[in-house]
XYZ file of C-alpha atoms in Angstrom:
114
model
C 89.146 139.819 104.879
C 90.659 139.407 101.489
C 92.012 135.911 100.710
C 93.583 134.140 98.010
C 93.982 130.357 98.460
C 95.731 128.360 95.603
C 95.568 124.438 95.614
C 95.868 121.270 93.550
C 99.360 121.420 92.462
C 101.858 118.584 92.700
C 104.255 116.433 91.034
C 103.278 114.857 87.532
C 104.824 113.192 84.601
C 105.431 115.029 81.543
C 102.196 114.819 79.525
C 100.098 114.719 82.683
C 97.460 116.730 83.929
C 96.277 118.741 86.733
C 93.586 121.115 87.907
C 94.359 124.104 90.141
C 91.795 125.918 92.211
C 91.898 129.510 93.762
C 89.223 130.284 96.297
C 89.009 133.930 96.829
C 87.071 136.036 99.389
C 86.825 139.652 100.236
C 85.969 140.879 96.643
C 83.032 141.165 94.359
C 84.089 138.229 92.620
C 81.982 138.036 89.412
C 82.704 141.912 88.503
C 86.732 141.249 88.450
C 88.982 139.646 85.712
C 91.069 137.007 87.160
C 94.284 135.529 86.213
C 96.577 132.677 86.649
C 100.361 133.890 86.990
C 103.160 131.411 87.549
C 106.832 131.873 88.675
C 109.715 129.401 87.929
C 112.887 129.409 89.715
C 115.050 132.275 88.884
C 112.771 133.924 86.558
C 110.006 136.788 86.812
C 106.455 135.868 87.596
C 104.166 135.713 84.360
C 100.682 135.702 83.618
C 99.673 132.685 81.778
C 95.681 132.739 81.440
C 93.059 135.412 81.979
C 89.233 134.792 82.496
C 87.441 137.968 82.174
C 84.240 138.855 84.037
C 82.249 138.253 80.821
C 83.728 134.691 80.523
C 86.196 135.455 77.780
C 89.604 133.584 78.267
C 92.784 134.520 77.033
C 96.104 132.536 77.070
C 99.924 132.991 76.936
C 101.147 131.411 73.634
C 103.067 128.774 75.262
C 100.011 127.480 77.200
C 97.446 127.954 74.437
C 95.575 124.817 73.493
C 96.868 122.924 76.716
C 95.497 125.035 79.605
C 91.828 126.029 80.133
C 91.098 128.951 82.675
C 87.325 128.964 83.992
C 85.530 130.340 87.015
C 82.689 129.607 89.370
C 80.953 132.787 90.374
C 78.655 131.151 92.876
C 81.671 130.100 94.862
C 84.310 132.777 94.133
C 86.651 130.449 92.751
C 89.094 130.342 89.681
C 90.412 127.153 88.290
C 93.170 126.319 85.689
C 93.025 122.911 83.991
C 96.345 121.988 82.680
C 96.951 119.226 80.049
C 99.790 117.730 78.247
C 102.288 119.047 81.148
C 105.836 119.962 80.095
C 108.925 120.292 82.085
C 108.878 123.981 81.468
C 105.688 124.294 83.020
C 107.259 123.657 86.457
C 106.468 126.699 88.644
C 104.849 127.920 91.708
C 101.294 129.163 90.234
C 99.153 131.965 91.815
C 95.872 133.512 90.925
C 95.095 137.183 91.213
C 93.199 140.077 89.926
C 94.316 141.064 86.544
C 94.184 144.928 87.047
C 96.178 145.386 90.262
C 97.700 142.965 92.653
C 97.772 144.178 96.159
C 98.919 141.030 97.851
C 99.544 137.637 96.633
C 98.699 134.207 98.225
C 100.909 131.217 98.955
C 100.567 129.710 95.473
C 100.791 126.170 94.571
C 103.654 124.265 93.501
C 103.527 122.226 90.045
C 106.507 120.011 89.211
C 106.756 118.321 85.904
C 109.337 115.672 85.832
C 109.734 111.967 84.977
């Protein structure tokens, strides 16, 4: 059974840090390019970071230098370390494959506010 379970979100002050986790199951994890996406209220879902199967990472301009995506192939898990968080990072964060997204997990809420 395929699953995506995101966790690690919360309320943090501007400048703070969080690390999100995404436990996946049902795929050949190590052969897949994975991404972290986010959806802010009233906005479309957007892709913020990619970790390719070869370990290469790519970032949206707005998060480059602040976010780090990495993967644990032994445990089928993708992570997103977020530093120096800003109010505009407030959103529900999701992980998913990069090529196709057949369904979405429940996401994890990140709220950046003082």
